[in-house]
Coordinates of C-alpha atoms and ligand atoms in Angstrom, one line a residue:
X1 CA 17.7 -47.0 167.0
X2 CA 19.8 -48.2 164.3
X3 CA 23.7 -48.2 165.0
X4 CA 23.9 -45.8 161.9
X5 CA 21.8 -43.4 162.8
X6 CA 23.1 -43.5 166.4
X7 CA 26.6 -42.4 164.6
X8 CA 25.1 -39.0 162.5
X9 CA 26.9 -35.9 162.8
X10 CA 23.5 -34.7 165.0
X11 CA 23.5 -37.2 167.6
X12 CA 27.3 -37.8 168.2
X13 CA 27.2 -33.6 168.7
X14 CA 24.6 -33.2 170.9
X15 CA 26.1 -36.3 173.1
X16 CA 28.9 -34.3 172.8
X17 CA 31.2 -37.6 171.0
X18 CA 33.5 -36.5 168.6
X19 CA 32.9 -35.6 165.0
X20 CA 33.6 -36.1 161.3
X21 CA 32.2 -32.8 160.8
X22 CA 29.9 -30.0 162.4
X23 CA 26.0 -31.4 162.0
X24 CA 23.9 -28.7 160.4
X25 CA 20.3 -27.8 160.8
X26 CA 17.4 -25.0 160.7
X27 CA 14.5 -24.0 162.4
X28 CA 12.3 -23.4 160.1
X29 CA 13.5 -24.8 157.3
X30 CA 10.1 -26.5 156.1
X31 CA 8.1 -23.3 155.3
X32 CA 7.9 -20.3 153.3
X33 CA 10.8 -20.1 152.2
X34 CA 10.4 -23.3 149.7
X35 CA 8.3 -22.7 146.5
X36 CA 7.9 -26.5 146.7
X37 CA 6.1 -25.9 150.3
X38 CA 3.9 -23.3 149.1
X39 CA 2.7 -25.3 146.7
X40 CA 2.2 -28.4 148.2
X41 CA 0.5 -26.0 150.9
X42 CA -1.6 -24.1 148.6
X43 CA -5.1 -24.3 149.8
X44 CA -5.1 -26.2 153.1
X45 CA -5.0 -24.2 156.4
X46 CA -2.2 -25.0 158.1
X47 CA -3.6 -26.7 161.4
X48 CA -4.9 -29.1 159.2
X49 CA -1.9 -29.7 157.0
X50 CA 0.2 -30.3 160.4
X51 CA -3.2 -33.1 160.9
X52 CA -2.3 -35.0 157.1
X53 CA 0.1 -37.4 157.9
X54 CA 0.9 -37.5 154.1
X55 CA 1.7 -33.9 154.3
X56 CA 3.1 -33.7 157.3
X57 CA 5.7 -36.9 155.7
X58 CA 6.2 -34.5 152.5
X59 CA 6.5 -31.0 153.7
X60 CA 9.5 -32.9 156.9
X61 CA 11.3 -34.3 154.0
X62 CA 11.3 -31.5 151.5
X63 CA 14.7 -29.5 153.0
X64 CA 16.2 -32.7 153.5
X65 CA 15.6 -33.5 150.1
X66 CA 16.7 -29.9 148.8
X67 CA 19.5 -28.9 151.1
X68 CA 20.8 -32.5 152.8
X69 CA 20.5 -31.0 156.2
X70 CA 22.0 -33.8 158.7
X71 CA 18.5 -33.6 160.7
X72 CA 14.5 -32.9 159.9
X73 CA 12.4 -31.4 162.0
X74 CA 8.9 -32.4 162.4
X75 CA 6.4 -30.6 160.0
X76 CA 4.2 -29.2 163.4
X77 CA 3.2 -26.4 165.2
X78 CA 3.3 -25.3 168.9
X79 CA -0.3 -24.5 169.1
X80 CA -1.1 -28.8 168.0
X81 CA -1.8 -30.2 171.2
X82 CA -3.8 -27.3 172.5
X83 CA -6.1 -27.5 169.6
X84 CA -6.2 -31.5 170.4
X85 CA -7.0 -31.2 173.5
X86 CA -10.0 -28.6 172.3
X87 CA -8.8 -25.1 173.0
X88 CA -10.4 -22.7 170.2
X89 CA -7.6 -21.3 167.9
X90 CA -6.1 -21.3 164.6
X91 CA -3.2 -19.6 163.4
X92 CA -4.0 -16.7 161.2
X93 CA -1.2 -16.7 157.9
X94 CA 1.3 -13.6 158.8
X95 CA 0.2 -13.2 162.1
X96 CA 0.6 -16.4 164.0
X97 CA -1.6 -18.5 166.5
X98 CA -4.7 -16.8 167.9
X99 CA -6.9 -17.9 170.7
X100 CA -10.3 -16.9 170.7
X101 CA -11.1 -17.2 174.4
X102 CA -7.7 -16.0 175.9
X103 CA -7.1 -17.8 179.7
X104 CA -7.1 -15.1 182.6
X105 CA -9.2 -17.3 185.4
X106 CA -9.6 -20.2 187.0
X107 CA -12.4 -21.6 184.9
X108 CA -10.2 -21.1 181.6
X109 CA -7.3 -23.2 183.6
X110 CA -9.1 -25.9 184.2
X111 CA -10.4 -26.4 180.6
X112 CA -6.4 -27.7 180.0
X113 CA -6.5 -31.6 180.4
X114 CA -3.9 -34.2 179.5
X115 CA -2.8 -34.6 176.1
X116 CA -3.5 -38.7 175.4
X117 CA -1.8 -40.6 172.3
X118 CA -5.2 -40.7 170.7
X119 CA -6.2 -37.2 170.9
X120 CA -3.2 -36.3 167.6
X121 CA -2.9 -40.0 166.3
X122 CA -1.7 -38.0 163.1
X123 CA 1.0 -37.2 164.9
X124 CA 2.2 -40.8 165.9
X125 CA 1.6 -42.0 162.6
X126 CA 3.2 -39.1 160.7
X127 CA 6.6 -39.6 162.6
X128 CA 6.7 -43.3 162.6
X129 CA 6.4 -43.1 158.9
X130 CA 9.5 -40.4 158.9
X131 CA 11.3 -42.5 160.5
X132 CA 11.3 -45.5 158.3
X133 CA 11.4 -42.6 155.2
X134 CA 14.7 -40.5 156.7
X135 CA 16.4 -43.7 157.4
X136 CA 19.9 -42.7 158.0
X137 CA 18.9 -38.6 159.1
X138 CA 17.8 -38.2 162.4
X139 CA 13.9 -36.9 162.9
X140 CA 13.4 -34.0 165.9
X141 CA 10.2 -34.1 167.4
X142 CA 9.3 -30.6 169.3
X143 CA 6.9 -28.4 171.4
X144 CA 6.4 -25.1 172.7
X145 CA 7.4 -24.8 175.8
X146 CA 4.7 -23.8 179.0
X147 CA 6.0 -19.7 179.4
X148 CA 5.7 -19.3 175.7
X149 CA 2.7 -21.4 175.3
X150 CA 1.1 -19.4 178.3
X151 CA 2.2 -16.0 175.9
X152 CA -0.5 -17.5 173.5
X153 CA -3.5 -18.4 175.8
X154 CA -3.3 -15.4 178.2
X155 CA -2.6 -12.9 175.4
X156 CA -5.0 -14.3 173.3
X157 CA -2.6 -13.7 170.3
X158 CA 1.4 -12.8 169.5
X159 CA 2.9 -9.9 171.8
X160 CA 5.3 -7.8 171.9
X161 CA 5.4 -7.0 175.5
X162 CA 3.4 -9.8 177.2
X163 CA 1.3 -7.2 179.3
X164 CA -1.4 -9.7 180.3
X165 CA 1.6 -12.7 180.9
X166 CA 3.3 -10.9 183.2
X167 CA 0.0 -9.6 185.4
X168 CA -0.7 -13.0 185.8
X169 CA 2.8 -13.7 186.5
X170 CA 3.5 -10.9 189.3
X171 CA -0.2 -10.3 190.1
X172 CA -2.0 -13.8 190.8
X173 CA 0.7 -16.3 191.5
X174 CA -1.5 -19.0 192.0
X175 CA -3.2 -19.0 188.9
X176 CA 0.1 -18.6 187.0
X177 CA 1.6 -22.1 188.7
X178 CA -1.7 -23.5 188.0
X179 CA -1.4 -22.9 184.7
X180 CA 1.8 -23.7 184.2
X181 CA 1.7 -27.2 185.9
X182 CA -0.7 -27.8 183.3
X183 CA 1.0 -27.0 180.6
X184 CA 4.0 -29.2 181.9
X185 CA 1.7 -31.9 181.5
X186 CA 0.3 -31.3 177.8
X187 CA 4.1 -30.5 176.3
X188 CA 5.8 -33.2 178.3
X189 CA 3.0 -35.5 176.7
X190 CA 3.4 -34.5 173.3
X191 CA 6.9 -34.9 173.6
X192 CA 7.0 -38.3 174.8
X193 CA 4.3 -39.5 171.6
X194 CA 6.6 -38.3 169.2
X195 CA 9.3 -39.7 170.6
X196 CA 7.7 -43.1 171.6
X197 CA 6.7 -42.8 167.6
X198 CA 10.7 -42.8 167.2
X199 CA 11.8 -39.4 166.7
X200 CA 15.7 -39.4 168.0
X201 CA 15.9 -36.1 169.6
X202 CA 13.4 -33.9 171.5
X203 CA 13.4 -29.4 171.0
X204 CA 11.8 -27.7 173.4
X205 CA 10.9 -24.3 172.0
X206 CA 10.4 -21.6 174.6
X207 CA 10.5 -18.5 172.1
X208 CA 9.3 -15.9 174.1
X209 CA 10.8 -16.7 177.7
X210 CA 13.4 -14.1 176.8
X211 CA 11.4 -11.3 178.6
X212 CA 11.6 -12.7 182.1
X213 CA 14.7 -11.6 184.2
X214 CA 16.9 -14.4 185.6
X215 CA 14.6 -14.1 189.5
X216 CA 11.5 -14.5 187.4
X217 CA 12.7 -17.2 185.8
X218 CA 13.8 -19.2 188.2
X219 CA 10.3 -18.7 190.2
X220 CA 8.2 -19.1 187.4
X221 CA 9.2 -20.9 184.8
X222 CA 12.3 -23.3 185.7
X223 CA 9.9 -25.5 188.2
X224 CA 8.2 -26.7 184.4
X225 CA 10.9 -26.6 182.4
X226 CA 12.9 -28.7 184.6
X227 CA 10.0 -31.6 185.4
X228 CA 10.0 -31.8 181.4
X229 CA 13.4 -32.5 180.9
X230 CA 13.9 -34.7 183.7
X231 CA 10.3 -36.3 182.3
X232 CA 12.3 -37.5 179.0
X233 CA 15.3 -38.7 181.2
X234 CA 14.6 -42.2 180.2
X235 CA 13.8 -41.7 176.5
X236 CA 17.7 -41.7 176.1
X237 CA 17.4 -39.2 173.5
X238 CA 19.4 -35.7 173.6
X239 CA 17.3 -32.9 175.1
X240 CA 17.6 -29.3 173.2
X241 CA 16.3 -25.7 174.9
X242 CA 15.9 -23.0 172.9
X243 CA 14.5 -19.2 173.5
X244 CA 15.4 -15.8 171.5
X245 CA 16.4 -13.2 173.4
X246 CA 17.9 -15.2 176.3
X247 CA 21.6 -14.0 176.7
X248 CA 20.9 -13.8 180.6
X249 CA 19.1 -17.4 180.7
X250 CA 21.6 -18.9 179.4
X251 CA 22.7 -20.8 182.7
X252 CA 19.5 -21.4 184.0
X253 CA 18.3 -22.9 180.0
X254 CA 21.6 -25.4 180.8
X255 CA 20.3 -25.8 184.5
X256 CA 16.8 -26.9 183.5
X257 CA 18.3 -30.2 182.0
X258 CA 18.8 -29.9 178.7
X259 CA 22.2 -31.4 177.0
X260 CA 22.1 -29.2 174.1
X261 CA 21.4 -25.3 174.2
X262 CA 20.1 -23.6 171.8
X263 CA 22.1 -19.9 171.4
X264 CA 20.0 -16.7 169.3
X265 CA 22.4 -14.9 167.1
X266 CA 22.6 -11.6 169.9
X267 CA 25.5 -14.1 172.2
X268 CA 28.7 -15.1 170.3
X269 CA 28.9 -19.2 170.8
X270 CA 32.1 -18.8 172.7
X271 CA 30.9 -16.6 175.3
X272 CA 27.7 -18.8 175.4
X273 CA 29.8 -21.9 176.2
X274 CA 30.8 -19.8 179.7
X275 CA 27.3 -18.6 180.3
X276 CA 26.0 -22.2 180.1
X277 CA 28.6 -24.1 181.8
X278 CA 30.4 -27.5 181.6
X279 CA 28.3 -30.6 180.4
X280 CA 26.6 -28.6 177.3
X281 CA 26.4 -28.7 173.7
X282 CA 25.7 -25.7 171.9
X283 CA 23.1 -25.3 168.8
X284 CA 23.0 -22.1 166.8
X285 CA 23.6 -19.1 165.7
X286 CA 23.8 -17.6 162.6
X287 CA 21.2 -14.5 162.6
X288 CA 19.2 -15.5 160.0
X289 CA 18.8 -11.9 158.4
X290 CA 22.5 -12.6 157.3
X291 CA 20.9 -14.7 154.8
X292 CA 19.7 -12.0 153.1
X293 CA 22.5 -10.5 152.3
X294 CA 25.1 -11.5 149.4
X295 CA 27.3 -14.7 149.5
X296 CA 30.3 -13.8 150.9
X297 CA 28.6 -12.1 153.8
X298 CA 27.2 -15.8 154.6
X299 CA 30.2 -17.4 154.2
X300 CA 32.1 -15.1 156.4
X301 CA 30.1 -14.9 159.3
X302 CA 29.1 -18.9 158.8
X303 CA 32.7 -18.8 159.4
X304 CA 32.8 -17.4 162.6
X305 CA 30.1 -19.3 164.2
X306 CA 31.8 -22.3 163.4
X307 CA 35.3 -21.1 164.7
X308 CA 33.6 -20.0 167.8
X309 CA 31.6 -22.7 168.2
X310 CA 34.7 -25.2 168.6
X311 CA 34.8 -24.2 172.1
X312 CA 31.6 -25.7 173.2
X313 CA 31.7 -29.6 174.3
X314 CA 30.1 -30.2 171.2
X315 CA 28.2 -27.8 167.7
X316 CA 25.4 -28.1 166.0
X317 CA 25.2 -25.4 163.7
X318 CA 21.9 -23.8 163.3
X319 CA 20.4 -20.1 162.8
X320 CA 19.8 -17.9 165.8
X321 CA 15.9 -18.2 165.1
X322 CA 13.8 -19.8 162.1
X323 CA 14.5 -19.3 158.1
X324 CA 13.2 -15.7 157.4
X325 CA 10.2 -16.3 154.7
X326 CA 11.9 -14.1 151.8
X327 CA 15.4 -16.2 152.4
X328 CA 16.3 -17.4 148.9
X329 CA 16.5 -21.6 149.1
X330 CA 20.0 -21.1 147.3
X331 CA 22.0 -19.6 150.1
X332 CA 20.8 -22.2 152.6
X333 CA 22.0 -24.4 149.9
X334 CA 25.6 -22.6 149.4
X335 CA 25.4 -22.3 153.5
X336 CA 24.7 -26.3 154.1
X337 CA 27.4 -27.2 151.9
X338 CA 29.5 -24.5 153.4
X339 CA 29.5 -25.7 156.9
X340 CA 29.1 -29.8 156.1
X341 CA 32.7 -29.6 154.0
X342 CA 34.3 -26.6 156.6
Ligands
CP3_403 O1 11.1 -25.6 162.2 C1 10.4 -26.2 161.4 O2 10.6 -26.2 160.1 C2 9.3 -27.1 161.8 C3 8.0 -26.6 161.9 C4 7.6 -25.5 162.9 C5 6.5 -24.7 162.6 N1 6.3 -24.0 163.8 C6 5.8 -24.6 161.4 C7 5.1 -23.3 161.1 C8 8.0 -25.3 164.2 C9 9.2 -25.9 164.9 C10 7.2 -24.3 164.7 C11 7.2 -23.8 166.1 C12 6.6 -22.6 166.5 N2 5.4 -22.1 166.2 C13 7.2 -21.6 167.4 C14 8.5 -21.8 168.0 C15 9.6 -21.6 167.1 C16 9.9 -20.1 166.8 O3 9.8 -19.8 165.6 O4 10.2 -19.4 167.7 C17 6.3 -20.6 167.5 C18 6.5 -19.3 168.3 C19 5.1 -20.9 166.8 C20 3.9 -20.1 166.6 C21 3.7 -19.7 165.2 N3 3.1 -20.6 164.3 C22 4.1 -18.6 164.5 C23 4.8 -17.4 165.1 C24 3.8 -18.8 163.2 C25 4.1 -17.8 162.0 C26 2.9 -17.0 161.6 C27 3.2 -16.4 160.3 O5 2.5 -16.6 159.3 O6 4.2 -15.6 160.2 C28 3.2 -20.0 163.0 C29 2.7 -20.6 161.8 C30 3.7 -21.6 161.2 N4 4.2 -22.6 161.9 C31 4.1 -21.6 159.9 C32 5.0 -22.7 159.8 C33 5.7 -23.2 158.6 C34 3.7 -20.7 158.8 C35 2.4 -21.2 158.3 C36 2.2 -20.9 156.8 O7 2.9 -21.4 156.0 O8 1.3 -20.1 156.6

């Protein structure tokens, strides 16, 4: 890594160093929300624009481009390496992934094998040319994470309640570990190729784990979400955990390894900083729905996250989930400039 990028605003907060100013971010901020994505997107499904390296390269850089954000996030989705690996989905436009054999048995488990470098070498090849493209901002690979990815493949499709998830869960044990162990293996794996590519830090999105209580959690999910952090340990690149919903996860996100947590806009930062203990940085959490409302609503409660945000160890500010599709580009604008001269 070069020495300059190892000094961004990004890096130096989620290693918790001291900064010039607070980094800023957002999930999401490739996508709808840019008329220069929609058009660039117009008429390629998006599991195969996330397998165009050249469009993967254009779409990453376009808010970076735009807003001057002091990271990019990798033009992806969750659902990649399943599909790589040869699980039958797609992701339907307003509705999200959707399996078309949903897991519930043995037989479906054991169709989950390995991700390997060469099964998304579109991957591999669309960060490594990021890298050389961002030069000085820092590129953040991702994946889902195995509770949230498990929401897909048992449910078939997005839930609201995770009916089917959590029969599995309470109601055959076995076959949940099973299933979980292997998706341990395929996240950890695409994790490690995009970093091996040279992306500089590593999210770990685990969306929907905010409907498990804190027992639950610990029983059936921290056992993966642990072996993946502590699977990146060497990669020397900071770690980030993010879920919605997770006000009572908040120790246990910290406890799985992470050295950055990412907050949801339902737990002011300050009182996050005591649910996730010493040793942290924080990453959030503006509720994006803020967005929509006029200017000097943004700029006040943008104010607020970043004044509670100076007790954590270190701040990257982000939104509480992704960009909202209808978000006018101009107040991420107004809100990016906002925060980097605060
Ligand atoms: O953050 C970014 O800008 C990077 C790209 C990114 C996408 N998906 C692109 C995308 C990331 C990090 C994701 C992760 C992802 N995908 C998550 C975790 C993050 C979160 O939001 O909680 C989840 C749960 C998914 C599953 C998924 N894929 C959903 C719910 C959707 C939206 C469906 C819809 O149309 O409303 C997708 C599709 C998707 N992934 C889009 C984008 C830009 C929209 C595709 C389009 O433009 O039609």
């Amino acid at each position: 890594m070069n020495s300059q990028l190892a000094d961004s605003p990004f890096l130096l907060a989620c290693r918790r160093r001291p900064v010039p100013r607070t980094p800023v971010w957002y999930m999401r901020q490739a996508g709808r929300s840019l008329p220069e994505y929609r058009k660039v997107r117009a008429g390629t499904a998006m599991l195969d624009a996330c397998a165009t390296p050249d469009l993967v390269v254009e779409i990453t850089m376009q808010p970076v481009l735009r807003y001057g954000v002091d990271a990019a996030i990798f033009f992806s989705d969750i659902v990649v390496p399943l599909r790589a690996i040869g699980v039958d989905l797609d992701i339907k436009p307003g509705v999200g992934p959707v399996v078309a054999d949903p897991i519930r048995d043995a037989a479906g488990v054991a169709t989950l094998r390995p991700l390997e470098p060469d099964d998304v070498p579109y991957v591999s090849e669309a960060v490594a040319s990021l890298v050389k493209e961002l030069d000085r901002v820092p590129l953040i690979g991702f994946a889902g994470a195995p509770f949230t990815l498990a929401s897909y493949l048992i449910e078939g499709g997005p839930s609201k309640n995770h009916d089917h998830t959590k029969a599995m869960m309470y109601g055959a044990p076995e076959l949940w570990h099973a299933l979980m162990d292997r998706l341990t293996t395929i996240t950890l794996g695409f994790l490690r190729i995009q970093a091996e590519a040279g992306a500089a830090a590593l999210q770990l999105f685990d969306s929907w784990v905010g409907a498990v209580e804190p027992d639950d959690y610990r029983t059936f999910v921290l056992p993966y979400t642990s072996r993946i952090f502590a699977g990146l340990a060497d990669l020397d690149v900071p770690r980030i955990h993010f879920g919605v919903g997770t006000g009572e996860l908040l120790g246990l996100l910290g406890e799985a390894g992470a050295d950055v947590v990412g907050v949801d806009w339902r737990v002011p930062l300050d009182e996050a900083a005591l649910r996730v203990g010493a040793g942290k940085a924080l990453q959030g959490n503006l509720d994006p729905a803020v967005l929509l409302a006029p200017w000097e609503v943004v700029q006040e409660r943008a104010a607020k996250v970043l004044e509670r945000g100076r007790v954590a160890e270190g701040h990257v500010f982000n939104l509480g989930h992704g960009v909202l599709p209808g978000t006018d580009p101009d107040q991420l604008a107004r809100l990016t400039e906002f925060v980097q001269s605060y």
